[in-house]
């Protein structure tokens, strides 16, 4: 290699009339707009495919003759005018977006969304899997809704790995370098033309961090990059790979994301009032926000500043699997944070306690623990995952009943227009209200799917299945050629799969709990289903195992080896290098999306949601989103939501594999192949329409991001703003109140409780009185609650309800305050009562978050 003495940027030389193609190319709105995609494909269809659907690279590689011809083509120019008109209407500041209609205009973004990865489009490899795809869809819907949101992430030179299989079917990894000069990413410069550089302290280094911008519709996404000659090699290489390297590399990436992200926002003069940590990777941002607040308000100590910061912090948990959590040894904490705990006025032990998690015989520093402690609102990503998370983190709130652990749930969704096929979108345009594109969470819109003629719906889906089969054959042939397979195997690739056969898709990260090979448990029984001449079945697999997950790699090898056997050769295919492009072909073309996780290890999953809008159906374990989405009229459930202990897993696999075979034999295959006189599978189409009608309004990111906005972002924004604007007076008052509560809480005691009468009949009243010693606190500092509910066999209150008791008076000659409540029971049964005291303040997001409770 030769180091250059000078560099120069070479940009496309577009005819003046085509200059707006550049603007369209650098805004990722094109990635969910079929009309703009068709415009770029029209220039050169083959080059569009070769560049992985990358309009920036396309414009850089296309010949000047082609560009000139396009400029002189009236039809192309008319197409360009239509695309630009739609783009201008979308981007216009005058457009009345959902946010403007509900909350009014804004000057600059005040919601900051932090994520380690973003899956926006196939040409921008800044993602590994589900978390990144969700982040990308979140950003896109934030744009559609017009939210005042800015995204923060990292820019990876190599991104996640490229997967290929060796001759033995074992996963190998390569790391092609991203050519950002030819991607829809632009470096950020200062007003004087010099690159914007943020300096981030990482251990003994001051990392010089470059900044890149991706424009995603109306939303700006900023990505941090340490690949600068001014950095030493170990810092420069920090952003080489997503989730690459050892624990030291990971903690440094997360310091860069959290601390560097906040410093970048300061440089951009964006001080968010609501910060969303999408997983715990960015949790260090909390410490940087607190440090800045303390520096600007010298009278605040760490705990006071933390009380104020927490008011505007939101944390989303994404994993129910303990092994997937981000934890670090204290040696790495001590290496990277002495300067910070000194600035924060904390001791080493106090700093360690912020993230301390007991792991049996030792402790680790847990980013989820710190994120939970420094957030005013936390959530799981499905209703079941919210419940699992409350159980998982109950140890942090030892005096709180499990159902009241302050972790909510916002079920994930998908960005419909990014995943729907053009054929299905055109069908919706013909028969549905046009608002399906802009307000897809309205149920009344989706009830109109019944207007779509069965024949049109089925033919649209069949065309996508044919395209999927064609794509799979082409991709399999390329895989075999790369692997050095025999010529006969390469030729046979053109005959695998059947464009008319029932097609099942299974594609996801190859973690062992997802049980990719459950379908192979009884190969003889499966072979009969695959090779039935009258009712054939076929399966397409895709997915990557983590580079260090050897068990996951063995699962892939098992599938590949099985696909080579004569009885499976034409019906089972594994597609390499699962990415957005492969996913799009699969979700748009399969008939059934199969999901077989070990419940309750699937937090949500979103792949199955994507088939809803493309005429596919789901067959899944009742886990993640399917646990709340399933209904017998719109898909199939494998099992009934049972959960097994680890020593029973082999039995579980046997039982659930048998259940899957039974569903295939008795329900799925007959429904697909039972045709009317017109050749249409009427029962199957009925399932498709039920699925669209019932699931479409809910399982989309328009609904999801709106829910985040209404229940998390705007309340957090309001709390934080009230504490910090126009000055810190109210915030300091609140912080001082929190300190008073902490200092005096040990003196709070419930001295006695009386319940009258002890027995009663239906519709009679019962009165509960409590006498409480508040010590130095006043009655307005607390909330006293009557906690009541049914009793279990051990005499414990089950999922009780809490209701605020009324203040009565201060007992004469004592320090006891009396509280009272009268309750009326309308049903019979054994009931239990208790009384509890919690802190109470108008600026407190949730009193349970204080972890200060006194029970009777």
PDB file of C-alpha atoms in Angstrom, residues 649-835:
ATOM      1  CA  UNK A 649     -35.664 -28.942  27.107  1.00  0.00           C
ATOM      2  CA  UNK A 650     -35.179 -32.214  25.214  1.00  0.00           C
ATOM      3  CA  UNK A 651     -38.739 -33.233  26.071  1.00  0.00           C
ATOM      4  CA  UNK A 652     -39.928 -29.762  25.051  1.00  0.00           C
ATOM      5  CA  UNK A 653     -38.233 -30.055  21.659  1.00  0.00           C
ATOM      6  CA  UNK A 654     -39.872 -33.421  21.062  1.00  0.00           C
ATOM      7  CA  UNK A 655     -43.351 -32.219  22.065  1.00  0.00           C
ATOM      8  CA  UNK A 656     -43.203 -28.995  20.094  1.00  0.00           C
ATOM      9  CA  UNK A 657     -41.702 -30.644  17.002  1.00  0.00           C
ATOM     10  CA  UNK A 658     -44.591 -33.127  17.007  1.00  0.00           C
ATOM     11  CA  UNK A 659     -47.038 -30.240  17.416  1.00  0.00           C
ATOM     12  CA  UNK A 660     -45.451 -28.497  14.432  1.00  0.00           C
ATOM     13  CA  UNK A 661     -45.721 -31.606  12.229  1.00  0.00           C
ATOM     14  CA  UNK A 662     -49.362 -32.029  13.255  1.00  0.00           C
ATOM     15  CA  UNK A 663     -50.166 -28.412  12.381  1.00  0.00           C
ATOM     16  CA  UNK A 664     -48.488 -28.796   8.990  1.00  0.00           C
ATOM     17  CA  UNK A 665     -50.255 -32.068   8.184  1.00  0.00           C
ATOM     18  CA  UNK A 666     -53.717 -31.268   9.509  1.00  0.00           C
ATOM     19  CA  UNK A 667     -54.068 -27.514   9.107  1.00  0.00           C
ATOM     20  CA  UNK A 668     -51.518 -25.618   7.035  1.00  0.00           C
ATOM     21  CA  UNK A 669     -51.048 -27.951   4.054  1.00  0.00           C
ATOM     22  CA  UNK A 670     -54.766 -28.810   3.622  1.00  0.00           C
ATOM     23  CA  UNK A 671     -55.767 -25.133   3.857  1.00  0.00           C
ATOM     24  CA  UNK A 672     -53.197 -24.144   1.227  1.00  0.00           C
ATOM     25  CA  UNK A 673     -54.006 -26.881  -1.284  1.00  0.00           C
ATOM     26  CA  UNK A 674     -57.790 -27.049  -0.957  1.00  0.00           C
ATOM     27  CA  UNK A 675     -58.879 -25.069  -4.015  1.00  0.00           C
ATOM     28  CA  UNK A 676     -62.241 -23.964  -5.320  1.00  0.00           C
ATOM     29  CA  UNK A 677     -63.436 -24.365  -8.898  1.00  0.00           C
ATOM     30  CA  UNK A 678     -61.591 -21.145  -9.749  1.00  0.00           C
ATOM     31  CA  UNK A 679     -58.325 -22.558  -8.411  1.00  0.00           C
ATOM     32  CA  UNK A 680     -58.236 -20.232  -5.376  1.00  0.00           C
ATOM     33  CA  UNK A 681     -57.522 -21.436  -1.820  1.00  0.00           C
ATOM     34  CA  UNK A 682     -60.502 -19.665  -0.277  1.00  0.00           C
ATOM     35  CA  UNK A 683     -59.823 -20.694   3.330  1.00  0.00           C
ATOM     36  CA  UNK A 684     -56.189 -19.621   3.009  1.00  0.00           C
ATOM     37  CA  UNK A 685     -57.136 -16.258   1.534  1.00  0.00           C
ATOM     38  CA  UNK A 686     -59.627 -15.802   4.374  1.00  0.00           C
ATOM     39  CA  UNK A 687     -56.732 -16.249   6.834  1.00  0.00           C
ATOM     40  CA  UNK A 688     -54.661 -13.684   4.888  1.00  0.00           C
ATOM     41  CA  UNK A 689     -57.444 -11.124   5.025  1.00  0.00           C
ATOM     42  CA  UNK A 690     -58.083 -11.764   8.725  1.00  0.00           C
ATOM     43  CA  UNK A 691     -54.380 -11.327   9.406  1.00  0.00           C
ATOM     44  CA  UNK A 692     -54.239  -8.043   7.502  1.00  0.00           C
ATOM     45  CA  UNK A 693     -57.451  -6.763   9.019  1.00  0.00           C
ATOM     46  CA  UNK A 694     -56.634  -7.528  12.656  1.00  0.00           C
ATOM     47  CA  UNK A 695     -52.854  -7.229  12.847  1.00  0.00           C
ATOM     48  CA  UNK A 696     -52.023  -4.433  10.388  1.00  0.00           C
ATOM     49  CA  UNK A 697     -53.273  -1.478  12.475  1.00  0.00           C
ATOM     50  CA  UNK A 698     -51.161  -2.467  15.481  1.00  0.00           C
ATOM     51  CA  UNK A 699     -47.900  -4.135  14.474  1.00  0.00           C
ATOM     52  CA  UNK A 700     -46.363  -1.154  12.710  1.00  0.00           C
ATOM     53  CA  UNK A 701     -43.828   1.447  13.823  1.00  0.00           C
ATOM     54  CA  UNK A 702     -46.257   4.309  13.148  1.00  0.00           C
ATOM     55  CA  UNK A 703     -48.306   3.040  16.117  1.00  0.00           C
ATOM     56  CA  UNK A 704     -45.161   2.110  18.048  1.00  0.00           C
ATOM     57  CA  UNK A 705     -43.408   5.484  17.719  1.00  0.00           C
ATOM     58  CA  UNK A 706     -46.662   7.345  18.378  1.00  0.00           C
ATOM     59  CA  UNK A 707     -47.002   5.307  21.569  1.00  0.00           C
ATOM     60  CA  UNK A 708     -43.427   6.148  22.588  1.00  0.00           C
ATOM     61  CA  UNK A 709     -44.155   9.806  21.900  1.00  0.00           C
ATOM     62  CA  UNK A 710     -47.420   9.999  23.834  1.00  0.00           C
ATOM     63  CA  UNK A 711     -46.457   7.812  26.793  1.00  0.00           C
ATOM     64  CA  UNK A 712     -42.693   8.301  27.091  1.00  0.00           C
ATOM     65  CA  UNK A 713     -41.126  11.139  25.079  1.00  0.00           C
ATOM     66  CA  UNK A 714     -43.565  13.967  25.734  1.00  0.00           C
ATOM     67  CA  UNK A 715     -44.097  13.220  29.460  1.00  0.00           C
ATOM     68  CA  UNK A 716     -40.292  13.005  29.868  1.00  0.00           C
ATOM     69  CA  UNK A 717     -39.866  16.242  27.916  1.00  0.00           C
ATOM     70  CA  UNK A 718     -42.484  17.981  30.072  1.00  0.00           C
ATOM     71  CA  UNK A 719     -40.909  16.767  33.340  1.00  0.00           C
ATOM     72  CA  UNK A 720     -37.372  17.704  32.360  1.00  0.00           C
ATOM     73  CA  UNK A 721     -38.388  21.073  30.911  1.00  0.00           C
ATOM     74  CA  UNK A 722     -40.340  22.040  34.001  1.00  0.00           C
ATOM     75  CA  UNK A 723     -37.297  21.248  36.172  1.00  0.00           C
ATOM     76  CA  UNK A 724     -34.707  23.063  34.059  1.00  0.00           C
ATOM     77  CA  UNK A 725     -36.424  25.961  32.282  1.00  0.00           C
ATOM     78  CA  UNK A 726     -36.305  28.930  32.400  1.00  0.00           C
ATOM     79  CA  UNK A 727     -33.680  28.141  35.042  1.00  0.00           C
ATOM     80  CA  UNK A 728     -32.793  25.371  37.499  1.00  0.00           C
ATOM     81  CA  UNK A 729     -34.804  26.751  40.432  1.00  0.00           C
ATOM     82  CA  UNK A 730     -37.566  24.148  40.273  1.00  0.00           C
ATOM     83  CA  UNK A 731     -35.060  21.388  39.554  1.00  0.00           C
ATOM     84  CA  UNK A 732     -32.963  22.342  42.590  1.00  0.00           C
ATOM     85  CA  UNK A 733     -36.106  22.455  44.729  1.00  0.00           C
ATOM     86  CA  UNK A 734     -37.063  18.966  43.530  1.00  0.00           C
ATOM     87  CA  UNK A 735     -33.537  17.637  44.062  1.00  0.00           C
ATOM     88  CA  UNK A 736     -33.480  19.081  47.584  1.00  0.00           C
ATOM     89  CA  UNK A 737     -36.836  17.442  48.297  1.00  0.00           C
ATOM     90  CA  UNK A 738     -35.461  14.080  47.080  1.00  0.00           C
ATOM     91  CA  UNK A 739     -32.471  14.523  49.393  1.00  0.00           C
ATOM     92  CA  UNK A 740     -34.775  15.336  52.322  1.00  0.00           C
ATOM     93  CA  UNK A 741     -36.813  12.214  51.605  1.00  0.00           C
ATOM     94  CA  UNK A 742     -33.720   9.991  51.409  1.00  0.00           C
ATOM     95  CA  UNK A 743     -32.274  11.432  54.622  1.00  0.00           C
ATOM     96  CA  UNK A 744     -35.492  11.028  56.645  1.00  0.00           C
ATOM     97  CA  UNK A 745     -37.143   7.949  55.189  1.00  0.00           C
ATOM     98  CA  UNK A 746     -35.859   5.520  57.819  1.00  0.00           C
ATOM     99  CA  UNK A 747     -37.980   7.306  60.432  1.00  0.00           C
ATOM    100  CA  UNK A 748     -41.250   6.649  58.566  1.00  0.00           C
ATOM    101  CA  UNK A 749     -43.256   3.892  60.268  1.00  0.00           C
ATOM    102  CA  UNK A 750     -46.791   2.512  60.095  1.00  0.00           C
ATOM    103  CA  UNK A 751     -47.655   2.202  63.773  1.00  0.00           C
ATOM    104  CA  UNK A 752     -51.037   0.463  63.486  1.00  0.00           C
ATOM    105  CA  UNK A 753     -53.821  -0.404  61.060  1.00  0.00           C
ATOM    106  CA  UNK A 754     -57.476  -1.089  61.905  1.00  0.00           C
ATOM    107  CA  UNK A 755     -59.983  -2.798  59.616  1.00  0.00           C
ATOM    108  CA  UNK A 756     -63.711  -2.630  60.485  1.00  0.00           C
ATOM    109  CA  UNK A 757     -65.628  -4.855  60.261  1.00  0.00           C
ATOM    110  CA  UNK A 758     -63.539  -8.017  59.909  1.00  0.00           C
ATOM    111  CA  UNK A 759     -66.381  -9.844  58.139  1.00  0.00           C
ATOM    112  CA  UNK A 760     -68.934  -8.357  55.772  1.00  0.00           C
ATOM    113  CA  UNK A 761     -71.497  -9.206  53.125  1.00  0.00           C
ATOM    114  CA  UNK A 762     -71.589  -8.222  49.469  1.00  0.00           C
ATOM    115  CA  UNK A 763     -72.146  -4.469  48.956  1.00  0.00           C
ATOM    116  CA  UNK A 764     -71.339  -3.659  52.580  1.00  0.00           C
ATOM    117  CA  UNK A 765     -68.604  -1.173  53.382  1.00  0.00           C
ATOM    118  CA  UNK A 766     -65.304  -1.821  55.106  1.00  0.00           C
ATOM    119  CA  UNK A 767     -63.207   0.974  56.611  1.00  0.00           C
ATOM    120  CA  UNK A 768     -59.421   0.899  56.913  1.00  0.00           C
ATOM    121  CA  UNK A 769     -57.575   3.335  59.199  1.00  0.00           C
ATOM    122  CA  UNK A 770     -53.790   3.717  59.419  1.00  0.00           C
ATOM    123  CA  UNK A 771     -51.725   5.658  61.964  1.00  0.00           C
ATOM    124  CA  UNK A 772     -48.360   6.670  60.542  1.00  0.00           C
ATOM    125  CA  UNK A 773     -45.293   8.278  62.076  1.00  0.00           C
ATOM    126  CA  UNK A 774     -43.761  10.506  59.382  1.00  0.00           C
ATOM    127  CA  UNK A 775     -40.809  11.714  61.456  1.00  0.00           C
ATOM    128  CA  UNK A 776     -39.557  14.977  59.935  1.00  0.00           C
ATOM    129  CA  UNK A 777     -41.723  14.623  56.829  1.00  0.00           C
ATOM    130  CA  UNK A 778     -45.063  16.290  56.202  1.00  0.00           C
ATOM    131  CA  UNK A 779     -48.245  14.547  54.990  1.00  0.00           C
ATOM    132  CA  UNK A 780     -47.848  16.183  51.561  1.00  0.00           C
ATOM    133  CA  UNK A 781     -44.415  14.513  51.204  1.00  0.00           C
ATOM    134  CA  UNK A 782     -45.972  11.060  51.073  1.00  0.00           C
ATOM    135  CA  UNK A 783     -48.760   9.081  49.529  1.00  0.00           C
ATOM    136  CA  UNK A 784     -50.428   6.466  51.713  1.00  0.00           C
ATOM    137  CA  UNK A 785     -52.055   3.601  49.838  1.00  0.00           C
ATOM    138  CA  UNK A 786     -54.435   0.842  50.733  1.00  0.00           C
ATOM    139  CA  UNK A 787     -53.198  -2.293  48.974  1.00  0.00           C
ATOM    140  CA  UNK A 788     -55.782  -5.051  48.609  1.00  0.00           C
ATOM    141  CA  UNK A 789     -56.605  -8.121  46.584  1.00  0.00           C
ATOM    142  CA  UNK A 790     -57.432 -11.810  46.519  1.00  0.00           C
ATOM    143  CA  UNK A 791     -55.341 -14.294  48.513  1.00  0.00           C
ATOM    144  CA  UNK A 792     -53.481 -17.296  47.161  1.00  0.00           C
ATOM    145  CA  UNK A 793     -53.153 -20.673  48.906  1.00  0.00           C
ATOM    146  CA  UNK A 794     -50.310 -19.314  51.055  1.00  0.00           C
ATOM    147  CA  UNK A 795     -52.320 -16.327  52.221  1.00  0.00           C
ATOM    148  CA  UNK A 796     -50.426 -13.806  50.031  1.00  0.00           C
ATOM    149  CA  UNK A 797     -52.132 -10.979  48.164  1.00  0.00           C
ATOM    150  CA  UNK A 798     -52.044 -11.771  44.436  1.00  0.00           C
ATOM    151  CA  UNK A 799     -51.597  -8.875  41.952  1.00  0.00           C
ATOM    152  CA  UNK A 800     -53.168  -6.445  44.367  1.00  0.00           C
ATOM    153  CA  UNK A 801     -54.560  -2.999  43.618  1.00  0.00           C
ATOM    154  CA  UNK A 802     -53.358   0.188  45.295  1.00  0.00           C
ATOM    155  CA  UNK A 803     -55.673   3.076  46.082  1.00  0.00           C
ATOM    156  CA  UNK A 804     -54.778   6.365  47.771  1.00  0.00           C
ATOM    157  CA  UNK A 805     -56.077   6.791  51.323  1.00  0.00           C
ATOM    158  CA  UNK A 806     -57.455  10.106  52.554  1.00  0.00           C
ATOM    159  CA  UNK A 807     -55.614  12.187  55.118  1.00  0.00           C
ATOM    160  CA  UNK A 808     -57.666  12.550  58.252  1.00  0.00           C
ATOM    161  CA  UNK A 809     -55.766  14.356  60.985  1.00  0.00           C
ATOM    162  CA  UNK A 810     -52.775  14.526  63.318  1.00  0.00           C
ATOM    163  CA  UNK A 811     -53.550  12.667  66.536  1.00  0.00           C
ATOM    164  CA  UNK A 812     -53.567  14.959  69.590  1.00  0.00           C
ATOM    165  CA  UNK A 813     -50.401  14.836  71.627  1.00  0.00           C
ATOM    166  CA  UNK A 814     -48.562  12.523  69.212  1.00  0.00           C
ATOM    167  CA  UNK A 815     -46.654  12.493  65.948  1.00  0.00           C
ATOM    168  CA  UNK A 816     -49.083  10.027  64.373  1.00  0.00           C
ATOM    169  CA  UNK A 817     -51.003  11.009  61.264  1.00  0.00           C
ATOM    170  CA  UNK A 818     -54.266   9.191  60.582  1.00  0.00           C
ATOM    171  CA  UNK A 819     -55.291   8.123  57.074  1.00  0.00           C
ATOM    172  CA  UNK A 820     -58.600   6.499  56.176  1.00  0.00           C
ATOM    173  CA  UNK A 821     -60.365   4.775  53.292  1.00  0.00           C
ATOM    174  CA  UNK A 822     -63.779   3.140  52.941  1.00  0.00           C
ATOM    175  CA  UNK A 823     -64.134   0.299  50.434  1.00  0.00           C
ATOM    176  CA  UNK A 824     -67.212  -1.439  49.059  1.00  0.00           C
ATOM    177  CA  UNK A 825     -66.997  -5.086  47.915  1.00  0.00           C
ATOM    178  CA  UNK A 826     -69.349  -6.318  45.197  1.00  0.00           C
ATOM    179  CA  UNK A 827     -68.096  -9.940  45.125  1.00  0.00           C
ATOM    180  CA  UNK A 828     -67.534 -12.689  47.661  1.00  0.00           C
ATOM    181  CA  UNK A 829     -64.265 -14.356  48.619  1.00  0.00           C
ATOM    182  CA  UNK A 830     -61.278 -14.119  50.916  1.00  0.00           C
ATOM    183  CA  UNK A 831     -59.547 -10.732  50.638  1.00  0.00           C
ATOM    184  CA  UNK A 832     -56.336  -9.337  52.054  1.00  0.00           C
ATOM    185  CA  UNK A 833     -55.362  -5.793  53.002  1.00  0.00           C
ATOM    186  CA  UNK A 834     -52.155  -3.962  53.622  1.00  0.00           C
ATOM    187  CA  UNK A 835     -51.061  -0.345  53.840  1.00  0.00           C
TER     188      UNK A 835
END
